[in-house]
PDB file of C-alpha atoms in Angstrom:
ATOM      1  CA  UNK A1352      -8.052  -3.083 -15.604  1.00  0.00           C
ATOM      2  CA  UNK A1353      -8.797   0.255 -13.927  1.00  0.00           C
ATOM      3  CA  UNK A1354     -12.133   0.477 -12.102  1.00  0.00           C
ATOM      4  CA  UNK A1355     -13.824   3.650 -10.881  1.00  0.00           C
ATOM      5  CA  UNK A1356     -15.953   2.678  -7.902  1.00  0.00           C
ATOM      6  CA  UNK A1357     -16.228   1.773  -4.217  1.00  0.00           C
ATOM      7  CA  UNK A1358     -13.671  -0.822  -3.165  1.00  0.00           C
ATOM      8  CA  UNK A1359     -16.028  -3.129  -1.224  1.00  0.00           C
ATOM      9  CA  UNK A1360     -18.696  -3.044  -3.930  1.00  0.00           C
ATOM     10  CA  UNK A1361     -16.168  -3.733  -6.689  1.00  0.00           C
ATOM     11  CA  UNK A1362     -14.292  -6.404  -4.727  1.00  0.00           C
ATOM     12  CA  UNK A1363     -17.601  -8.222  -4.175  1.00  0.00           C
ATOM     13  CA  UNK A1364     -17.899  -8.649  -7.959  1.00  0.00           C
ATOM     14  CA  UNK A1365     -14.560 -10.438  -8.223  1.00  0.00           C
ATOM     15  CA  UNK A1366     -14.204 -14.221  -8.206  1.00  0.00           C
ATOM     16  CA  UNK A1367     -12.865 -16.137  -5.218  1.00  0.00           C
ATOM     17  CA  UNK A1368      -9.111 -16.757  -5.296  1.00  0.00           C
ATOM     18  CA  UNK A1369      -8.633 -14.669  -8.441  1.00  0.00           C
ATOM     19  CA  UNK A1370      -5.545 -12.531  -7.675  1.00  0.00           C
ATOM     20  CA  UNK A1371      -1.955 -13.521  -6.920  1.00  0.00           C
ATOM     21  CA  UNK A1372      -0.976 -10.459  -4.925  1.00  0.00           C
ATOM     22  CA  UNK A1373      -2.503  -7.379  -3.299  1.00  0.00           C
ATOM     23  CA  UNK A1374      -0.405  -4.265  -2.686  1.00  0.00           C
ATOM     24  CA  UNK A1375      -2.384  -1.441  -1.128  1.00  0.00           C
ATOM     25  CA  UNK A1376      -2.518   1.376   1.389  1.00  0.00           C
ATOM     26  CA  UNK A1377      -5.965   2.314   2.728  1.00  0.00           C
ATOM     27  CA  UNK A1378      -7.054   5.922   3.274  1.00  0.00           C
ATOM     28  CA  UNK A1379      -6.486   7.350   6.722  1.00  0.00           C
ATOM     29  CA  UNK A1380      -9.293   8.633   8.879  1.00  0.00           C
ATOM     30  CA  UNK A1381      -8.364  12.191   9.789  1.00  0.00           C
ATOM     31  CA  UNK A1382     -11.733  13.866  10.089  1.00  0.00           C
ATOM     32  CA  UNK A1383     -10.911  16.163   7.163  1.00  0.00           C
ATOM     33  CA  UNK A1384     -13.605  17.181   4.690  1.00  0.00           C
ATOM     34  CA  UNK A1385     -12.184  15.040   1.914  1.00  0.00           C
ATOM     35  CA  UNK A1386     -12.057  11.980   4.190  1.00  0.00           C
ATOM     36  CA  UNK A1387     -15.674  12.381   5.250  1.00  0.00           C
ATOM     37  CA  UNK A1388     -16.706   8.886   4.177  1.00  0.00           C
ATOM     38  CA  UNK A1389     -16.735   8.028   7.898  1.00  0.00           C
ATOM     39  CA  UNK A1390     -18.536   9.653  10.797  1.00  0.00           C
ATOM     40  CA  UNK A1391     -16.144   8.228  13.374  1.00  0.00           C
ATOM     41  CA  UNK A1392     -13.006   6.199  13.788  1.00  0.00           C
ATOM     42  CA  UNK A1393     -15.145   3.289  15.003  1.00  0.00           C
ATOM     43  CA  UNK A1394     -16.991   3.354  11.687  1.00  0.00           C
ATOM     44  CA  UNK A1395     -13.642   3.422   9.866  1.00  0.00           C
ATOM     45  CA  UNK A1396     -12.565   0.277  11.738  1.00  0.00           C
ATOM     46  CA  UNK A1397     -15.829  -1.531  10.898  1.00  0.00           C
ATOM     47  CA  UNK A1398     -15.333  -0.582   7.245  1.00  0.00           C
ATOM     48  CA  UNK A1399     -11.775  -1.939   7.399  1.00  0.00           C
ATOM     49  CA  UNK A1400     -13.090  -5.335   8.505  1.00  0.00           C
ATOM     50  CA  UNK A1401     -15.259  -5.486   5.379  1.00  0.00           C
ATOM     51  CA  UNK A1402     -12.604  -4.687   2.789  1.00  0.00           C
ATOM     52  CA  UNK A1403      -9.943  -6.838   4.467  1.00  0.00           C
ATOM     53  CA  UNK A1404     -12.399  -9.742   4.450  1.00  0.00           C
ATOM     54  CA  UNK A1405     -13.079  -9.252   0.721  1.00  0.00           C
ATOM     55  CA  UNK A1406      -9.342  -9.086   0.015  1.00  0.00           C
ATOM     56  CA  UNK A1407      -8.834 -12.419   1.753  1.00  0.00           C
ATOM     57  CA  UNK A1408     -11.615 -13.959  -0.331  1.00  0.00           C
ATOM     58  CA  UNK A1409     -10.173 -12.876  -3.708  1.00  0.00           C
ATOM     59  CA  UNK A1410      -6.559 -13.717  -2.796  1.00  0.00           C
ATOM     60  CA  UNK A1411      -5.286 -17.067  -4.069  1.00  0.00           C
ATOM     61  CA  UNK A1412      -4.230 -19.658  -1.436  1.00  0.00           C
ATOM     62  CA  UNK A1413      -0.583 -18.983  -2.326  1.00  0.00           C
ATOM     63  CA  UNK A1414      -1.040 -15.203  -2.593  1.00  0.00           C
ATOM     64  CA  UNK A1415       0.304 -12.315  -0.534  1.00  0.00           C
ATOM     65  CA  UNK A1416      -1.317  -9.134   0.765  1.00  0.00           C
ATOM     66  CA  UNK A1417       1.132  -6.275   1.356  1.00  0.00           C
ATOM     67  CA  UNK A1418      -0.656  -3.803   3.628  1.00  0.00           C
ATOM     68  CA  UNK A1419       0.994  -0.387   4.067  1.00  0.00           C
ATOM     69  CA  UNK A1420      -0.323   1.526   7.095  1.00  0.00           C
ATOM     70  CA  UNK A1421       0.924   4.486   9.110  1.00  0.00           C
ATOM     71  CA  UNK A1422       0.937   4.588  12.902  1.00  0.00           C
ATOM     72  CA  UNK A1423       0.702   8.242  13.866  1.00  0.00           C
ATOM     73  CA  UNK A1424      -0.830  10.177  16.726  1.00  0.00           C
ATOM     74  CA  UNK A1425      -1.567  13.070  14.361  1.00  0.00           C
ATOM     75  CA  UNK A1426      -3.981  10.936  12.337  1.00  0.00           C
ATOM     76  CA  UNK A1427      -6.425   8.584  13.964  1.00  0.00           C
ATOM     77  CA  UNK A1428      -5.071   5.555  12.129  1.00  0.00           C
ATOM     78  CA  UNK A1429      -3.341   2.872  14.131  1.00  0.00           C
ATOM     79  CA  UNK A1430      -1.408   0.314  12.094  1.00  0.00           C
ATOM     80  CA  UNK A1431      -1.655  -2.373  14.718  1.00  0.00           C
ATOM     81  CA  UNK A1432      -5.416  -2.059  15.066  1.00  0.00           C
ATOM     82  CA  UNK A1433      -5.751  -3.012  11.387  1.00  0.00           C
ATOM     83  CA  UNK A1434      -3.199  -5.774  11.902  1.00  0.00           C
ATOM     84  CA  UNK A1435      -5.254  -7.165  14.789  1.00  0.00           C
ATOM     85  CA  UNK A1436      -8.356  -7.189  12.600  1.00  0.00           C
ATOM     86  CA  UNK A1437      -6.485  -9.078   9.899  1.00  0.00           C
ATOM     87  CA  UNK A1438      -4.831 -11.661  12.146  1.00  0.00           C
ATOM     88  CA  UNK A1439      -7.280 -12.143  15.028  1.00  0.00           C
ATOM     89  CA  UNK A1440     -10.659 -11.572  13.423  1.00  0.00           C
ATOM     90  CA  UNK A1441     -10.036 -12.624   9.818  1.00  0.00           C
ATOM     91  CA  UNK A1442      -7.281 -15.174  10.472  1.00  0.00           C
ATOM     92  CA  UNK A1443      -4.650 -13.892   8.086  1.00  0.00           C
ATOM     93  CA  UNK A1444      -1.164 -15.193   8.794  1.00  0.00           C
ATOM     94  CA  UNK A1445       1.354 -12.409   9.522  1.00  0.00           C
ATOM     95  CA  UNK A1446       4.375 -13.648   7.582  1.00  0.00           C
ATOM     96  CA  UNK A1447       6.596 -10.593   8.087  1.00  0.00           C
ATOM     97  CA  UNK A1448       6.591  -6.951   9.183  1.00  0.00           C
ATOM     98  CA  UNK A1449       8.522  -4.443   7.083  1.00  0.00           C
ATOM     99  CA  UNK A1450       9.605  -1.096   8.496  1.00  0.00           C
ATOM    100  CA  UNK A1451       9.606   1.625   5.854  1.00  0.00           C
ATOM    101  CA  UNK A1452      12.229   4.083   7.104  1.00  0.00           C
ATOM    102  CA  UNK A1453      11.350   7.504   5.617  1.00  0.00           C
ATOM    103  CA  UNK A1454      14.569   9.098   6.800  1.00  0.00           C
ATOM    104  CA  UNK A1455      14.024  12.557   5.274  1.00  0.00           C
ATOM    105  CA  UNK A1456      10.460  13.029   6.454  1.00  0.00           C
ATOM    106  CA  UNK A1457       9.512  16.669   7.016  1.00  0.00           C
ATOM    107  CA  UNK A1458      10.493  17.401  10.631  1.00  0.00           C
ATOM    108  CA  UNK A1459       7.947  17.821  13.370  1.00  0.00           C
ATOM    109  CA  UNK A1460       8.142  21.463  14.457  1.00  0.00           C
ATOM    110  CA  UNK A1461       6.942  20.768  17.954  1.00  0.00           C
ATOM    111  CA  UNK A1462       8.546  19.707  21.202  1.00  0.00           C
ATOM    112  CA  UNK A1463       5.438  17.694  21.985  1.00  0.00           C
ATOM    113  CA  UNK A1464       6.355  14.680  19.836  1.00  0.00           C
ATOM    114  CA  UNK A1465       9.108  13.135  17.731  1.00  0.00           C
ATOM    115  CA  UNK A1466       9.241  13.270  13.933  1.00  0.00           C
ATOM    116  CA  UNK A1467       7.475  10.185  12.596  1.00  0.00           C
ATOM    117  CA  UNK A1468       9.938   8.556  10.181  1.00  0.00           C
ATOM    118  CA  UNK A1469       8.345   5.109   9.989  1.00  0.00           C
ATOM    119  CA  UNK A1470       5.467   3.388   8.257  1.00  0.00           C
ATOM    120  CA  UNK A1471       4.702  -0.325   8.316  1.00  0.00           C
ATOM    121  CA  UNK A1472       4.129  -2.849   5.573  1.00  0.00           C
ATOM    122  CA  UNK A1473       2.509  -6.045   6.845  1.00  0.00           C
ATOM    123  CA  UNK A1474       3.069  -9.144   4.708  1.00  0.00           C
ATOM    124  CA  UNK A1475      -0.133 -11.149   5.157  1.00  0.00           C
ATOM    125  CA  UNK A1476      -0.968 -14.579   3.733  1.00  0.00           C
ATOM    126  CA  UNK A1477      -3.376 -17.477   4.139  1.00  0.00           C
ATOM    127  CA  UNK A1478      -0.430 -19.592   5.297  1.00  0.00           C
ATOM    128  CA  UNK A1479       3.345 -19.330   5.550  1.00  0.00           C
ATOM    129  CA  UNK A1480       3.795 -22.749   3.968  1.00  0.00           C
ATOM    130  CA  UNK A1481       5.616 -22.897   0.652  1.00  0.00           C
ATOM    131  CA  UNK A1482       6.774 -19.257   0.561  1.00  0.00           C
ATOM    132  CA  UNK A1483       9.695 -18.504  -1.766  1.00  0.00           C
ATOM    133  CA  UNK A1484      10.661 -14.831  -1.879  1.00  0.00           C
ATOM    134  CA  UNK A1485      12.676 -13.636  -4.864  1.00  0.00           C
ATOM    135  CA  UNK A1486      15.217 -11.678  -2.852  1.00  0.00           C
ATOM    136  CA  UNK A1487      17.664 -11.501  -5.759  1.00  0.00           C
ATOM    137  CA  UNK A1488      15.184  -9.713  -8.035  1.00  0.00           C
ATOM    138  CA  UNK A1489      14.194  -7.254  -5.297  1.00  0.00           C
ATOM    139  CA  UNK A1490      17.813  -6.445  -4.454  1.00  0.00           C
ATOM    140  CA  UNK A1491      18.941  -6.078  -8.065  1.00  0.00           C
ATOM    141  CA  UNK A1492      16.102  -3.625  -8.791  1.00  0.00           C
ATOM    142  CA  UNK A1493      16.547  -1.388  -5.722  1.00  0.00           C
ATOM    143  CA  UNK A1494      19.835  -2.211  -3.927  1.00  0.00           C
ATOM    144  CA  UNK A1495      19.965   1.250  -2.344  1.00  0.00           C
ATOM    145  CA  UNK A1496      17.047   0.569   0.006  1.00  0.00           C
ATOM    146  CA  UNK A1497      18.985  -2.163   1.841  1.00  0.00           C
ATOM    147  CA  UNK A1498      22.095  -1.476   3.927  1.00  0.00           C
ATOM    148  CA  UNK A1499      23.718  -4.771   2.835  1.00  0.00           C
ATOM    149  CA  UNK A1500      23.088  -7.562   0.319  1.00  0.00           C
ATOM    150  CA  UNK A1501      21.214  -9.302   3.100  1.00  0.00           C
ATOM    151  CA  UNK A1502      17.660  -8.391   2.095  1.00  0.00           C
ATOM    152  CA  UNK A1503      16.080  -7.495   5.415  1.00  0.00           C
ATOM    153  CA  UNK A1504      12.814  -6.064   6.680  1.00  0.00           C
ATOM    154  CA  UNK A1505      13.962  -2.436   7.086  1.00  0.00           C
ATOM    155  CA  UNK A1506      13.632  -0.556   3.794  1.00  0.00           C
ATOM    156  CA  UNK A1507      15.202   2.901   3.581  1.00  0.00           C
ATOM    157  CA  UNK A1508      13.124   4.810   1.047  1.00  0.00           C
ATOM    158  CA  UNK A1509      12.994   8.626   1.127  1.00  0.00           C
ATOM    159  CA  UNK A1510       9.681  10.323   1.676  1.00  0.00           C
ATOM    160  CA  UNK A1511      10.654  13.033  -0.798  1.00  0.00           C
ATOM    161  CA  UNK A1512      13.401  12.454  -3.375  1.00  0.00           C
ATOM    162  CA  UNK A1513      13.638  16.111  -4.367  1.00  0.00           C
ATOM    163  CA  UNK A1514      15.545  16.604  -7.635  1.00  0.00           C
ATOM    164  CA  UNK A1515      15.836  12.840  -8.110  1.00  0.00           C
ATOM    165  CA  UNK A1516      12.121  12.545  -8.820  1.00  0.00           C
ATOM    166  CA  UNK A1517      11.478  11.114 -12.260  1.00  0.00           C
ATOM    167  CA  UNK A1518       8.585  11.818 -14.583  1.00  0.00           C
ATOM    168  CA  UNK A1519       6.689   8.765 -13.346  1.00  0.00           C
ATOM    169  CA  UNK A1520       7.577   8.862  -9.650  1.00  0.00           C
ATOM    170  CA  UNK A1521       6.525  12.006  -7.820  1.00  0.00           C
ATOM    171  CA  UNK A1522       8.780  11.102  -4.928  1.00  0.00           C
ATOM    172  CA  UNK A1523       6.685  11.825  -1.865  1.00  0.00           C
ATOM    173  CA  UNK A1524       3.651   9.928  -0.854  1.00  0.00           C
ATOM    174  CA  UNK A1525       3.633  10.512  -4.091  1.00  0.00           C
ATOM    175  CA  UNK A1526       1.300  12.527  -6.257  1.00  0.00           C
ATOM    176  CA  UNK A1527      -0.263  15.949  -6.301  1.00  0.00           C
ATOM    177  CA  UNK A1528      -4.023  16.202  -6.687  1.00  0.00           C
ATOM    178  CA  UNK A1529      -6.800  18.401  -5.347  1.00  0.00           C
ATOM    179  CA  UNK A1530      -6.257  16.597  -2.044  1.00  0.00           C
ATOM    180  CA  UNK A1531      -2.488  17.051  -1.789  1.00  0.00           C
ATOM    181  CA  UNK A1532      -0.090  14.092  -1.698  1.00  0.00           C
ATOM    182  CA  UNK A1533      -1.178  10.480  -1.641  1.00  0.00           C
ATOM    183  CA  UNK A1534       0.170   7.022  -2.396  1.00  0.00           C
ATOM    184  CA  UNK A1535       3.522   5.331  -1.926  1.00  0.00           C
ATOM    185  CA  UNK A1536       6.888   5.503  -3.717  1.00  0.00           C
ATOM    186  CA  UNK A1537       7.642   3.259  -6.671  1.00  0.00           C
ATOM    187  CA  UNK A1538      10.532   1.496  -4.903  1.00  0.00           C
ATOM    188  CA  UNK A1539       8.210   0.307  -2.125  1.00  0.00           C
ATOM    189  CA  UNK A1540       5.680  -1.214  -4.518  1.00  0.00           C
ATOM    190  CA  UNK A1541       8.401  -2.633  -6.733  1.00  0.00           C
ATOM    191  CA  UNK A1542      10.112  -4.441  -3.873  1.00  0.00           C
ATOM    192  CA  UNK A1543       6.862  -6.035  -2.679  1.00  0.00           C
ATOM    193  CA  UNK A1544       5.926  -7.080  -6.197  1.00  0.00           C
ATOM    194  CA  UNK A1545       9.288  -8.552  -7.157  1.00  0.00           C
ATOM    195  CA  UNK A1546       9.592 -10.470  -3.902  1.00  0.00           C
ATOM    196  CA  UNK A1547       6.257 -12.246  -4.226  1.00  0.00           C
ATOM    197  CA  UNK A1548       5.083 -12.423  -7.862  1.00  0.00           C
ATOM    198  CA  UNK A1549       6.104 -13.721 -11.274  1.00  0.00           C
ATOM    199  CA  UNK A1550       5.463 -12.390 -14.772  1.00  0.00           C
ATOM    200  CA  UNK A1551       1.780 -12.537 -15.799  1.00  0.00           C
ATOM    201  CA  UNK A1552       0.605 -12.767 -12.172  1.00  0.00           C
ATOM    202  CA  UNK A1553      -2.419 -10.610 -11.318  1.00  0.00           C
ATOM    203  CA  UNK A1554      -1.771  -7.788  -8.827  1.00  0.00           C
ATOM    204  CA  UNK A1555      -4.624  -5.889  -7.143  1.00  0.00           C
ATOM    205  CA  UNK A1556      -4.650  -2.448  -5.537  1.00  0.00           C
ATOM    206  CA  UNK A1557      -8.105  -1.674  -4.142  1.00  0.00           C
ATOM    207  CA  UNK A1558      -7.079   1.883  -3.132  1.00  0.00           C
ATOM    208  CA  UNK A1559      -5.238   2.726  -6.319  1.00  0.00           C
ATOM    209  CA  UNK A1560      -4.625   6.448  -5.658  1.00  0.00           C
ATOM    210  CA  UNK A1561      -2.334   7.699  -8.401  1.00  0.00           C
ATOM    211  CA  UNK A1562      -1.832   4.242  -9.911  1.00  0.00           C
ATOM    212  CA  UNK A1563       1.723   3.400  -8.849  1.00  0.00           C
ATOM    213  CA  UNK A1564       0.860  -0.287  -8.414  1.00  0.00           C
ATOM    214  CA  UNK A1565      -0.393  -0.465 -11.993  1.00  0.00           C
ATOM    215  CA  UNK A1566       2.610   1.453 -13.278  1.00  0.00           C
ATOM    216  CA  UNK A1567       5.018  -0.974 -11.596  1.00  0.00           C
ATOM    217  CA  UNK A1568       2.998  -4.001 -12.733  1.00  0.00           C
ATOM    218  CA  UNK A1569       3.124  -2.780 -16.317  1.00  0.00           C
ATOM    219  CA  UNK A1570       6.884  -2.196 -16.077  1.00  0.00           C
ATOM    220  CA  UNK A1571       7.514  -5.732 -14.803  1.00  0.00           C
ATOM    221  CA  UNK A1572       5.005  -7.598 -17.008  1.00  0.00           C
ATOM    222  CA  UNK A1573       2.396  -8.283 -14.356  1.00  0.00           C
ATOM    223  CA  UNK A1574      -1.331  -7.880 -14.912  1.00  0.00           C
ATOM    224  CA  UNK A1575      -3.135  -5.390 -12.690  1.00  0.00           C
ATOM    225  CA  UNK A1576      -6.548  -4.576 -11.295  1.00  0.00           C
ATOM    226  CA  UNK A1577      -6.875  -1.127  -9.728  1.00  0.00           C
ATOM    227  CA  UNK A1578      -9.939   0.196  -7.921  1.00  0.00           C
ATOM    228  CA  UNK A1579     -10.248   3.901  -7.143  1.00  0.00           C
ATOM    229  CA  UNK A1580     -13.245   5.746  -5.745  1.00  0.00           C
ATOM    230  CA  UNK A1581     -12.129   9.332  -6.366  1.00  0.00           C
ATOM    231  CA  UNK A1582     -12.704  10.559  -9.917  1.00  0.00           C
ATOM    232  CA  UNK A1583      -9.693  12.898  -9.935  1.00  0.00           C
ATOM    233  CA  UNK A1584      -7.353  10.064  -8.991  1.00  0.00           C
ATOM    234  CA  UNK A1585      -9.034   7.726 -11.497  1.00  0.00           C
ATOM    235  CA  UNK A1586      -8.390  10.250 -14.258  1.00  0.00           C
ATOM    236  CA  UNK A1587      -4.822  10.707 -13.057  1.00  0.00           C
ATOM    237  CA  UNK A1588      -4.208   6.941 -13.221  1.00  0.00           C
ATOM    238  CA  UNK A1589      -5.345   6.800 -16.821  1.00  0.00           C
ATOM    239  CA  UNK A1590      -3.157   9.751 -17.782  1.00  0.00           C
ATOM    240  CA  UNK A1591      -0.166   8.404 -15.925  1.00  0.00           C
ATOM    241  CA  UNK A1592      -0.377   4.945 -17.501  1.00  0.00           C
ATOM    242  CA  UNK A1593      -0.586   6.489 -20.982  1.00  0.00           C
TER     243      UNK A1593
END
């Protein structure tokens, strides 16, 4: 299912405890024209409380929310502020913290700060009881992102794969649209999905972007629900999944 609409409005229509897994990355608040849904960063944070609360409601008691967030002084998004909302205000359980090491990130051409080569993926649940991660499936699919066969919480996935980019994986954050690049690489989504879901499970992405979550779900025989507000991205998802 691919839904064109506002994430909070569309999530509110979904049944309680109806999805097995959520893999998503919310938009950043940068103050740019195309991110003008918010008048301030404070408003962005209040909005984040609402959609995180809806995600917790629709997530099954045994489900997992994989939340990918940047922490960057150049954009006004702070990963750990969203984590605090999830764990302190909404009482998610932080089961693990994954470091996405984007080793070939475009360098920062300034002596004022270091090149930001890291994003975070927070593994959030209702409870840590009864968790069984399918490490074997995740490793067999993408062994190159781990340094050893010990599946750890540092995932080395390039920001831009250059000539290695396939038809269905644009390689950076990861698609071109009227707004530039957006999304996350296939290997990131795939690893989250294989670790925490089984075939026929329902996977939700409430900020679907270019549809990578749906593409990976289709590849691995999972069902998907994708919500996307922007019409250009919504059209791109449909074309990409064809």
